[in-house]
XYZ file of C-alpha atoms in Angstrom:
705
model
C -56.977 27.563 -165.369
C -58.640 30.035 -167.758
C -61.948 28.066 -168.003
C -62.033 27.743 -164.222
C -61.658 31.493 -163.765
C -64.383 32.179 -166.360
C -66.709 29.770 -164.542
C -66.007 31.529 -161.263
C -66.824 34.875 -162.855
C -70.081 33.516 -164.274
C -71.008 32.161 -160.859
C -70.156 35.601 -159.385
C -67.760 34.238 -156.748
C -65.942 37.567 -156.498
C -64.687 37.184 -152.862
C -62.882 33.987 -153.788
C -61.314 35.629 -156.874
C -60.136 38.616 -154.817
C -58.579 36.370 -152.174
C -56.833 34.303 -154.802
C -55.299 37.399 -156.442
C -54.053 38.746 -153.088
C -52.437 35.377 -152.319
C -50.782 35.335 -155.738
C -49.323 38.816 -155.213
C -47.948 37.869 -151.772
C -46.241 34.763 -153.126
C -44.688 36.804 -155.944
C -43.325 39.382 -153.489
C -41.801 36.658 -151.297
C -40.118 35.050 -154.274
C -38.677 38.342 -155.454
C -37.261 39.155 -152.002
C -36.087 35.660 -151.119
C -32.436 36.711 -151.031
C -32.901 40.011 -149.238
C -32.029 39.845 -145.533
C -32.025 42.546 -142.888
C -28.222 42.366 -142.735
C -25.392 41.176 -144.872
C -24.129 37.632 -144.405
C -20.857 36.042 -145.385
C -22.747 33.373 -147.303
C -24.337 36.008 -149.536
C -20.975 37.540 -150.254
C -19.361 34.221 -151.090
C -22.200 33.386 -153.493
C -21.959 36.706 -155.287
C -20.587 36.052 -158.762
C -18.779 39.371 -158.946
C -16.512 38.605 -155.976
C -16.252 34.858 -156.221
C -12.872 33.370 -155.375
C -13.722 30.027 -156.953
C -10.909 28.784 -159.208
C -13.386 27.934 -162.003
C -14.343 31.596 -162.399
C -12.334 34.558 -163.590
C -10.773 36.782 -160.969
C -12.457 40.131 -160.639
C -10.554 42.822 -162.546
C -10.624 45.058 -159.439
C -8.579 42.518 -157.484
C -6.209 41.044 -160.055
C -3.842 43.138 -162.129
C -2.113 40.930 -164.694
C -1.225 43.830 -166.971
C 1.810 45.538 -165.470
C 1.295 48.567 -167.708
C -1.929 49.402 -165.911
C -1.790 51.473 -162.694
C -1.572 49.627 -159.370
C -4.649 51.392 -158.024
C -8.267 50.820 -158.949
C -10.639 53.144 -157.133
C -13.609 53.167 -159.480
C -16.764 53.772 -157.486
C -18.895 51.963 -160.060
C -16.816 48.800 -160.125
C -18.808 45.597 -160.381
C -17.312 44.258 -157.179
C -20.349 45.515 -155.280
C -22.943 44.141 -157.703
C -25.402 41.826 -156.030
C -24.545 43.084 -152.525
C -27.642 44.418 -150.807
C -28.141 45.482 -147.245
C -30.700 47.062 -144.992
C -28.322 48.971 -142.758
C -30.112 50.609 -139.868
C -29.072 53.289 -137.413
C -28.893 52.332 -133.729
C -31.844 53.683 -131.744
C -32.114 55.238 -128.304
C -31.099 58.439 -126.517
C -27.477 57.262 -126.070
C -27.114 55.615 -129.493
C -24.364 58.018 -130.602
C -22.120 56.717 -127.785
C -23.168 53.057 -128.009
C -20.612 50.524 -126.715
C -22.206 47.073 -127.194
C -20.330 45.148 -124.488
C -20.635 47.907 -121.862
C -24.181 49.047 -122.637
C -25.883 45.644 -122.391
C -28.513 46.780 -119.910
C -30.320 43.448 -119.964
C -27.220 41.676 -118.655
C -26.458 44.427 -116.128
C -29.984 44.343 -114.679
C -29.687 40.575 -114.198
C -26.559 40.878 -112.014
C -26.918 39.585 -108.478
C -24.281 41.953 -107.093
C -22.652 45.268 -107.957
C -20.361 45.361 -104.959
C -17.199 44.705 -106.963
C -18.023 46.939 -109.950
C -19.570 44.033 -111.838
C -21.927 46.463 -113.592
C -18.930 48.215 -115.214
C -17.511 45.035 -116.757
C -18.031 43.490 -120.212
C -21.230 41.650 -121.149
C -21.335 41.231 -124.914
C -24.754 40.659 -126.494
C -25.318 37.602 -128.674
C -25.663 37.966 -131.572
C -23.614 41.102 -132.055
C -25.785 44.107 -132.976
C -25.394 45.210 -136.585
C -26.849 48.693 -136.363
C -24.682 51.663 -137.317
C -23.931 54.196 -134.610
C -25.344 57.636 -135.557
C -23.287 60.816 -135.503
C -23.971 63.400 -132.797
C -25.861 66.374 -134.175
C -23.356 68.935 -135.396
C -20.426 66.478 -135.446
C -17.284 67.874 -137.130
C -13.905 66.510 -138.124
C -11.787 66.738 -134.914
C -9.700 69.854 -134.385
C -6.545 69.093 -136.406
C -3.106 68.883 -134.901
C -1.293 71.168 -134.269
C -3.767 74.000 -134.971
C -5.784 72.895 -131.941
C -2.863 73.991 -129.797
C -2.931 77.562 -131.127
C -6.586 78.484 -131.568
C -7.142 80.097 -128.178
C -4.476 82.518 -127.004
C -4.930 82.079 -123.274
C -4.788 78.303 -123.686
C -1.322 78.646 -125.212
C -0.207 80.408 -122.061
C -1.688 77.709 -119.843
C -0.319 74.706 -121.693
C 3.294 73.816 -122.291
C 2.883 70.384 -123.875
C 3.990 69.819 -127.466
C 2.039 66.569 -127.761
C -1.269 67.444 -126.115
C -4.451 68.618 -127.767
C -5.916 71.301 -125.444
C -9.390 71.587 -126.956
C -12.036 69.667 -128.889
C -15.366 70.477 -130.533
C -18.169 70.424 -127.967
C -20.576 68.842 -130.472
C -18.201 65.870 -130.902
C -18.657 65.011 -127.232
C -21.727 66.928 -126.057
C -21.507 65.994 -122.383
C -21.730 69.094 -120.141
C -22.178 67.097 -116.924
C -18.438 66.653 -116.331
C -17.879 70.371 -116.964
C -20.268 71.259 -114.162
C -19.218 68.440 -111.821
C -15.483 69.238 -112.015
C -15.602 72.999 -112.628
C -13.630 73.779 -109.452
C -10.838 71.346 -110.361
C -10.085 72.564 -113.906
C -10.623 69.169 -115.552
C -12.539 70.608 -118.485
C -14.148 73.957 -119.347
C -16.644 74.971 -122.023
C -15.597 77.921 -124.150
C -17.962 78.728 -127.005
C -18.013 75.808 -129.438
C -15.109 74.077 -127.692
C -14.296 72.002 -124.650
C -11.018 73.208 -123.172
C -8.675 71.122 -121.012
C -6.458 73.430 -118.915
C -4.548 70.573 -117.250
C -6.199 70.538 -113.838
C -7.308 67.563 -111.754
C -8.476 66.481 -108.328
C -4.869 66.135 -107.148
C -3.385 68.696 -109.555
C -4.042 71.831 -107.510
C -1.180 73.680 -109.207
C -1.609 72.039 -112.601
C -0.550 68.693 -114.006
C 2.886 69.932 -115.115
C 3.883 70.830 -111.569
C 2.415 67.556 -110.324
C 4.612 65.556 -112.724
C 7.667 67.504 -111.570
C 6.586 66.912 -107.962
C 6.681 63.132 -108.467
C 10.212 63.216 -109.848
C 11.426 65.668 -107.215
C 9.849 63.613 -104.436
C 11.888 60.676 -105.614
C 15.050 62.773 -105.829
C 14.598 64.003 -102.234
C 14.617 60.419 -100.977
C 17.715 59.678 -103.044
C 19.502 62.692 -101.534
C 18.596 61.475 -98.055
C 20.103 58.101 -98.857
C 23.197 59.780 -100.294
C 23.656 61.753 -97.080
C 23.223 58.585 -95.059
C 25.735 56.767 -97.255
C 28.264 59.578 -96.846
C 27.834 59.534 -93.083
C 28.242 55.764 -92.988
C 31.382 55.807 -95.075
C 32.920 58.611 -93.044
C 32.021 56.970 -89.767
C 33.716 53.777 -90.929
C 36.720 55.875 -91.989
C 36.497 54.579 -95.533
C 39.230 55.876 -97.790
C 37.178 55.557 -100.976
C 34.234 57.750 -100.125
C 33.794 58.871 -103.732
C 33.707 55.312 -104.998
C 31.174 54.399 -102.363
C 28.905 57.284 -103.355
C 29.186 56.321 -107.014
C 28.034 52.785 -106.241
C 25.133 54.124 -104.202
C 24.011 56.371 -107.047
C 24.047 53.531 -109.527
C 21.929 51.198 -107.420
C 19.281 53.654 -106.209
C 15.856 53.463 -107.886
C 15.334 56.386 -110.291
C 12.079 57.232 -112.107
C 13.714 59.426 -114.783
C 10.756 60.130 -117.114
C 11.220 59.148 -120.749
C 14.422 57.193 -120.282
C 14.267 54.685 -117.439
C 10.480 55.048 -117.146
C 8.821 54.798 -120.560
C 5.538 52.776 -120.370
C 3.067 53.655 -117.620
C -0.537 52.925 -116.637
C -2.811 55.667 -115.287
C -5.648 54.152 -113.227
C -8.902 56.136 -112.995
C -7.383 58.734 -115.292
C -10.202 61.288 -115.555
C -9.685 63.136 -118.853
C -6.110 61.715 -119.061
C -4.246 64.995 -118.636
C -1.528 63.207 -116.631
C -0.747 60.827 -119.483
C -1.159 63.564 -122.079
C 1.396 65.865 -120.516
C 3.901 63.036 -120.134
C 4.034 62.557 -123.925
C 6.437 65.467 -124.234
C 8.792 63.728 -121.821
C 9.008 60.630 -123.999
C 6.556 58.661 -121.840
C 3.671 56.678 -123.373
C 0.793 56.239 -120.915
C -2.136 53.843 -121.134
C -4.911 55.753 -119.371
C -8.052 53.920 -118.311
C -11.269 54.498 -116.418
C -14.714 52.861 -116.354
C -17.767 54.141 -118.161
C -19.456 55.639 -115.108
C -21.121 58.814 -113.844
C -18.083 60.825 -115.030
C -19.596 60.638 -118.477
C -17.359 60.454 -121.527
C -14.013 61.061 -119.766
C -12.295 58.444 -121.940
C -14.083 59.783 -125.008
C -12.666 63.217 -124.221
C -9.167 61.750 -123.841
C -9.262 59.992 -127.211
C -10.810 63.011 -128.913
C -7.825 65.023 -127.664
C -5.429 62.433 -129.079
C -4.309 60.784 -125.822
C -4.003 56.969 -125.532
C -6.888 55.677 -123.400
C -9.273 52.750 -122.988
C -12.369 51.836 -120.979
C -11.728 49.346 -118.190
C -12.283 48.738 -114.490
C -10.608 46.816 -111.689
C -13.612 44.761 -110.650
C -13.737 40.971 -110.680
C -11.685 40.291 -113.837
C -8.062 40.848 -114.713
C -7.001 43.797 -116.826
C -6.249 42.814 -120.417
C -2.475 43.200 -120.121
C 0.397 40.698 -119.769
C 2.403 40.065 -116.598
C 5.369 42.267 -115.632
C 5.104 44.947 -118.338
C 4.461 48.432 -116.884
C 7.404 50.529 -115.693
C 5.149 52.640 -113.468
C 1.496 52.666 -112.413
C -0.195 55.851 -111.226
C -3.349 56.469 -109.204
C -4.515 59.932 -108.173
C -7.746 59.621 -106.179
C -8.776 56.796 -108.526
C -11.431 55.490 -106.085
C -10.137 51.909 -105.986
C -10.154 50.132 -102.620
C -6.740 48.504 -102.949
C -7.019 46.424 -99.783
C -10.471 44.976 -100.636
C -10.957 41.188 -100.820
C -7.606 40.414 -99.281
C -5.876 42.956 -101.503
C -6.949 41.478 -104.862
C -6.992 44.869 -106.650
C -3.425 45.575 -105.522
C -2.364 42.046 -106.422
C -3.605 42.762 -109.951
C -1.360 45.820 -110.133
C 1.493 43.697 -108.812
C 0.881 41.191 -111.622
C 1.239 43.722 -114.442
C 3.940 45.918 -112.827
C 7.469 45.199 -114.016
C 9.889 43.845 -111.346
C 11.478 46.953 -109.860
C 8.630 49.100 -111.192
C 6.933 51.901 -109.271
C 3.419 52.541 -107.988
C 2.613 56.229 -107.370
C -0.419 56.687 -105.117
C -1.789 60.172 -104.435
C -4.856 60.028 -102.169
C -6.096 61.494 -98.890
C -5.000 58.490 -96.744
C -1.404 59.397 -97.619
C -1.509 62.911 -96.101
C -4.577 63.262 -93.858
C -4.818 62.288 -90.201
C -8.555 61.691 -89.694
C -9.617 58.267 -88.462
C -11.122 57.070 -91.746
C -8.060 57.945 -93.810
C -5.686 56.468 -91.246
C -7.613 53.187 -91.249
C -7.233 53.024 -95.028
C -3.525 53.853 -94.748
C -2.927 51.157 -92.146
C -4.700 48.613 -94.345
C -2.553 49.699 -97.296
C 0.621 49.309 -95.236
C -0.353 45.762 -94.313
C -1.043 44.745 -97.927
C 2.041 46.376 -99.438
C 4.327 44.841 -96.829
C 2.813 41.400 -97.430
C 3.716 41.599 -101.144
C 7.203 43.046 -100.453
C 6.591 46.503 -101.879
C 8.905 49.059 -100.275
C 8.238 52.778 -99.807
C 10.874 54.800 -101.682
C 9.244 58.216 -101.146
C 6.419 59.796 -99.165
C 5.930 63.563 -99.240
C 3.485 66.512 -99.402
C 3.715 69.473 -101.796
C 3.123 73.169 -101.127
C -0.611 72.869 -101.914
C -1.094 70.198 -99.246
C -1.381 67.278 -101.691
C 0.725 64.250 -100.823
C 1.821 61.031 -102.463
C 3.688 57.837 -101.751
C 5.897 55.920 -104.193
C 6.221 52.146 -103.815
C 8.634 49.843 -105.616
C 8.023 46.209 -106.526
C 10.869 43.784 -105.724
C 13.272 42.646 -108.451
C 13.461 39.015 -107.340
C 11.625 36.281 -105.435
C 13.960 36.403 -102.433
C 11.675 38.632 -100.341
C 8.687 36.375 -101.079
C 10.613 33.346 -99.873
C 11.827 35.090 -96.706
C 8.392 36.208 -95.477
C 7.313 34.949 -92.054
C 3.830 34.225 -93.399
C 3.165 32.894 -96.868
C 0.189 35.219 -97.304
C -0.671 35.909 -100.023
C 0.809 32.634 -101.266
C 3.023 32.249 -104.308
C 1.149 31.137 -107.407
C 1.610 27.678 -108.837
C 4.415 27.750 -111.402
C 2.154 25.794 -113.721
C -0.328 28.702 -113.921
C -0.506 30.099 -117.436
C 1.462 33.330 -117.717
C -0.181 36.433 -119.226
C -3.633 34.832 -119.083
C -6.031 37.745 -118.613
C -8.944 37.558 -121.086
C -12.084 37.066 -118.942
C -9.903 35.631 -116.146
C -10.970 36.323 -112.517
C -8.678 38.367 -110.287
C -6.041 36.259 -108.598
C -5.202 35.986 -104.903
C -1.577 34.849 -105.198
C 1.817 36.305 -106.100
C 3.222 35.249 -109.481
C 6.844 34.116 -109.454
C 9.132 36.801 -110.819
C 11.218 36.037 -113.921
C 14.863 35.201 -113.310
C 17.239 37.850 -114.651
C 19.609 36.865 -117.431
C 23.379 36.933 -117.074
C 23.761 39.981 -119.313
C 20.648 41.814 -118.168
C 20.610 42.712 -114.503
C 17.057 42.792 -113.117
C 15.590 42.310 -116.640
C 14.916 46.059 -116.882
C 14.722 47.209 -120.513
C 17.361 49.321 -122.208
C 16.768 53.071 -121.706
C 14.486 54.752 -124.232
C 14.829 55.332 -127.169
C 17.414 52.547 -127.643
C 14.799 50.276 -126.083
C 12.754 50.366 -129.287
C 15.373 48.537 -131.349
C 16.969 46.390 -128.636
C 16.300 42.687 -128.242
C 13.278 42.342 -125.883
C 13.884 40.285 -122.755
C 10.552 38.485 -123.237
C 11.477 37.282 -126.716
C 11.262 33.511 -127.085
C 14.445 31.613 -126.230
C 14.145 29.461 -129.342
C 17.288 29.714 -131.533
C 15.365 31.153 -134.482
C 13.364 33.742 -132.501
C 15.971 36.490 -132.538
C 16.710 36.036 -136.229
C 12.997 36.177 -137.085
C 12.590 39.262 -134.919
C 15.284 41.248 -136.737
C 14.275 39.975 -140.178
C 10.708 41.123 -139.554
C 12.052 44.485 -138.436
C 13.775 44.913 -141.811
C 10.719 43.621 -143.683
C 8.301 46.074 -142.096
C 10.738 48.951 -142.315
C 10.877 48.497 -146.095
C 7.116 47.954 -146.399
C 6.276 51.149 -144.544
C 8.724 53.263 -146.511
C 7.988 51.861 -149.960
C 4.253 51.190 -149.732
C 2.426 52.591 -146.709
C 3.916 56.081 -146.789
C 4.972 56.475 -150.404
C 2.438 54.570 -152.513
C -0.924 54.533 -150.764
C -3.570 57.269 -150.850
C -3.631 57.853 -147.088
C -3.313 61.411 -145.804
C -0.923 60.795 -142.910
C -1.070 64.437 -141.836
C -4.663 63.895 -140.646
C -3.829 60.920 -138.421
C -3.238 60.932 -134.656
C -4.884 57.848 -133.093
C -3.854 54.574 -134.774
C -4.899 50.997 -133.972
C -3.059 47.926 -135.201
C -5.740 45.240 -135.039
C -3.351 42.287 -135.280
C -0.086 43.408 -133.739
C 1.763 40.112 -133.311
C 5.320 39.885 -134.673
C 6.916 36.993 -136.572
C 6.006 34.950 -139.646
C 5.984 38.046 -141.843
C 3.398 39.744 -139.615
C 5.496 42.011 -137.415
C 4.404 45.597 -136.868
C 7.486 47.663 -137.470
C 5.362 50.419 -138.993
C 3.456 50.700 -135.723
C 6.642 50.789 -133.671
C 8.061 53.512 -135.877
C 4.956 55.674 -135.614
C 4.744 55.129 -131.860
C 8.293 56.350 -131.475
C 7.492 59.582 -133.278
C 4.253 59.870 -131.357
C 6.252 60.115 -128.163
C 8.549 62.964 -129.121
C 9.155 65.431 -131.907
C 11.630 64.670 -134.641
C 15.204 65.345 -133.434
C 13.863 67.188 -130.428
C 16.576 67.688 -127.815
C 15.469 67.513 -124.211
C 17.804 68.670 -121.482
C 17.271 67.094 -118.097
C 18.989 68.635 -115.125
C 18.609 68.020 -111.412
C 20.879 69.863 -109.044
C 20.480 67.165 -106.395
C 22.558 64.802 -108.536
C 25.645 67.016 -108.617
C 27.151 64.805 -105.888
C 27.025 61.893 -108.327
C 28.008 63.720 -111.480
C 29.375 67.171 -112.075
C 27.897 67.223 -115.547
C 24.334 67.873 -116.603
C 22.382 64.800 -117.602
C 21.388 65.494 -121.200
C 19.163 63.210 -123.234
C 19.233 63.615 -127.024
C 16.022 62.102 -128.383
C 16.986 61.223 -131.936
C 15.383 58.675 -134.260
C 16.351 55.059 -133.942
C 18.538 53.836 -136.826
C 15.826 52.349 -139.029
C 13.591 55.435 -139.000
C 14.359 56.802 -142.452
C 13.886 60.467 -143.238
C 10.958 59.765 -145.563
C 8.859 58.576 -142.670
C 9.973 61.413 -140.403
C 9.239 64.029 -143.059
C 5.671 62.722 -143.378
C 5.085 63.106 -139.660
C 6.899 66.323 -138.769
C 4.532 68.301 -136.561
C 2.006 65.457 -136.655
C 2.995 63.037 -133.878
C 0.812 59.978 -133.522
C 0.530 56.924 -131.298
C -0.470 53.300 -131.853
C -2.710 51.006 -129.822
C -1.314 47.535 -130.551
C -3.957 44.807 -130.272
C -2.952 41.155 -129.931
C -5.957 38.930 -130.721
C -6.617 36.237 -128.133
C -6.607 33.456 -130.741
C -3.067 34.046 -132.071
C 0.405 33.548 -130.503
C 0.940 36.007 -127.646
C 3.505 38.721 -128.418
C 2.166 41.549 -126.268
C 4.990 41.291 -123.718
C 7.490 41.901 -126.519
C 5.540 45.011 -127.555
C 5.728 46.424 -124.024
C 9.410 45.498 -123.741
C 10.047 47.697 -126.786
C 8.468 50.674 -125.026
C 5.043 50.513 -126.707
C 1.501 49.895 -125.449
C -1.230 47.428 -126.326
C -4.092 45.214 -125.179
C -5.546 41.754 -125.711
C -8.854 41.542 -127.568
C -11.185 39.184 -129.404
C -12.414 40.793 -132.619
C -15.518 38.605 -132.566
C -16.659 41.035 -129.854
C -16.904 44.821 -129.606
C -13.946 46.808 -128.297
C -14.008 48.770 -125.040
C -13.907 52.197 -126.625
C -16.321 54.932 -127.610
C -17.466 55.371 -131.209
C -15.385 57.555 -133.545
C -12.159 57.361 -131.530
C -9.512 56.229 -134.072
C -8.137 57.906 -137.199
C -6.639 54.779 -138.780
C -7.182 51.026 -138.359
C -4.535 48.649 -139.695
C -4.780 44.884 -140.057
C -2.381 42.372 -141.552
C -3.849 38.942 -142.326
C -6.386 39.298 -139.519
C -9.538 38.105 -141.252
C -8.450 34.607 -142.276
C -8.562 33.482 -138.628
C -11.681 35.452 -137.718
C -13.887 33.971 -140.417
C -13.513 30.565 -138.753
C -15.126 31.872 -135.559
C -17.458 34.739 -136.446
C -19.070 36.644 -139.302
C -16.837 39.113 -141.104
C -19.778 41.539 -141.239
C -19.739 41.875 -137.443
C -16.081 42.888 -137.592
C -16.824 45.440 -140.324
C -19.635 46.958 -138.225
C -17.253 47.293 -135.284
C -14.616 48.925 -137.498
C -17.260 51.383 -138.677
C -18.195 52.118 -135.061
C -14.715 52.973 -133.775
C -13.393 54.772 -136.875
C -13.987 58.494 -137.249
C -15.651 59.949 -140.359
C -12.748 60.855 -142.611
C -10.674 58.101 -140.988
C -8.816 55.363 -142.847
C -8.606 51.594 -142.782
C -5.571 49.784 -144.209
C -6.021 46.049 -144.758
C -3.271 43.730 -145.938
C -4.650 40.275 -146.695
C -5.186 37.574 -149.300
C -7.149 38.248 -152.456
C -9.949 36.050 -151.161
C -10.280 37.980 -147.891
C -10.079 41.363 -149.604
C -12.787 40.282 -152.028
C -15.031 39.521 -149.050
C -14.418 42.688 -147.055
C -14.496 45.123 -150.031
C -18.227 44.906 -150.857
C -19.168 45.230 -147.196
C -17.219 48.465 -146.869
C -18.642 49.706 -150.175
C -22.153 49.025 -148.903
C -21.299 51.420 -146.056
C -20.491 54.022 -148.747
C -16.779 53.980 -147.883
C -14.318 55.052 -150.578
C -12.277 51.952 -151.468
C -8.902 51.746 -153.197
C -6.941 48.564 -153.957
C -3.201 48.323 -154.450
C -1.242 45.401 -155.952
C -3.932 42.820 -155.144
C -3.235 42.649 -151.396
C -3.635 46.154 -149.920
C -7.069 47.666 -149.369
C -7.356 51.312 -148.360
C -10.780 52.469 -147.213
C -11.925 55.910 -146.154
C -15.022 56.294 -144.029
C -17.423 59.078 -144.997
C -20.219 60.859 -143.105
C -22.973 58.690 -144.609
C -25.547 57.192 -142.251
C -28.756 55.471 -143.445
C -31.914 57.539 -143.005
C -35.319 56.236 -141.912
C -36.521 56.166 -145.502
C -33.356 54.550 -146.841
C -32.919 50.805 -146.496
C -31.071 49.442 -149.500
C -27.577 50.815 -150.157
């Protein structure tokens, strides 16, 4: 080539020489960057020599620990496990990037909708492929106000709030959305006070505060019971019954009773606003799943989660809610703006599907207590639908502020369905798959109710807190199911005590919102740790709550006292770690594994179905800890593990923790991805990965981590 170049120089063909050199440089650059992609890929990670799981190669010293004399942990930041892993992480762009929810903010899909009549524009439309940008932090973002100091920082707030489990204020910069403050300023939803957003416990229907509203619901129910007691007494006396007392005792035992935190434990709050209703019920031993759509009431669910109240984004539109059949003890709607009688009553039929037999629906809205023509038309339509599905009115009343409500009860058995004059809505086919709700259209039929067992009248769960450790009615009838259930309980009880709380580097005092990403039980993958934390999230350790209602003196001369003490397998080590720091758990059952969500609800806990190949319906930075147990081995067969890591980064708060229990192979794949995000990574005994998210976000000038 040298003679050729010399000849070209002699012949003064400089343009050709220049072009040739430029081409040579371009080819060299392409060769050097051949393995550098805009995003990480699983293939790259598997080919990386430092994390290879191939049997021909040595195990990485970070993962394996053959020398028992060495410590169990290895948290070296310079470990070679991340060698060869390169990424061009980018920050999501746009004015709303800090609140980006991929499956709810897919504007291209929303604009293509042919109709928005049934709230289609508030439903899920996940982009393909999943976006891999990192959600930026709002300017001025801070670690959330810690519990319980948030309760005590503003003196007048302490006077307004009585809840021991509710966070009354958050940093404004963590959710900088003043629109709701202005829009709801007359209803005391949320106020701005200096650097904080304050939640005084008001609401559209809570004219006298949410605490009085909660008492109003229970008292309204008691009033109806007293009326029935008086009627029963009159009937017995008129029939000259000699055993009046016995008759009254029987009446008391068979009347429906809400009884917060004992008979009624798991509830759903529809169109929850900032979730004050569910938040204030925590002190009563009630765990509420609050939900609302992402709509013009900007960030209401974000506010709820920032306060530490269980909540999720959802809407009753054209698809079923992601819950099993027959699981909620009570469903609540206070001016939730859902047209229950629409489309032949499909929205109400969806509530009927997920409401437990004998469960209650509390509806507080203007059609209940106003007499104008519009409201009365809505009320008449509601009467027609509720009667057609055999719901009975157990209370209807108005409080001193002029706000009214009605309480319905779902039947316990199929007998009413079978005795209807018109089979409308019809009973569902018994062959229909139970609990099917992931991207399933709303139904127009009544599911058959489960038949009660011989030892369990009406299939209603054991009162809380015994409910947590009792055998769930939805547990499989296979001979081995019960044995596996209790064995897993023991297994997870020991694991939490010996490893999660005692041996890992997690600061449990900083944790409030917890998500178990793979919450199925059985096969060594139960979630006893989640159950235990949920129990303490509902009430304070050894807190004694006295419940007294004078109306019940005719049934019992003694005060009804409920001692909320830990269930037997809650050892003191766990309780000591969480004193003053109650937390709650969102249990997620992936759609591609055996369904155990009904069992979770039967135990008095909450959860949802989800596919981790898609983004979750929640705002960024809403959870303090994510836990997964052998989740990734199934996911890698359907989607890229990097997409799951990006979603974990989106929903976890800076300073939050991830706890992964998995095989060495899976941990070796997820570790370098989390390290590339600048997370602090610690490994324990080959199978436990603890990661802590930091404040790092890539800048415009920074591409390679």
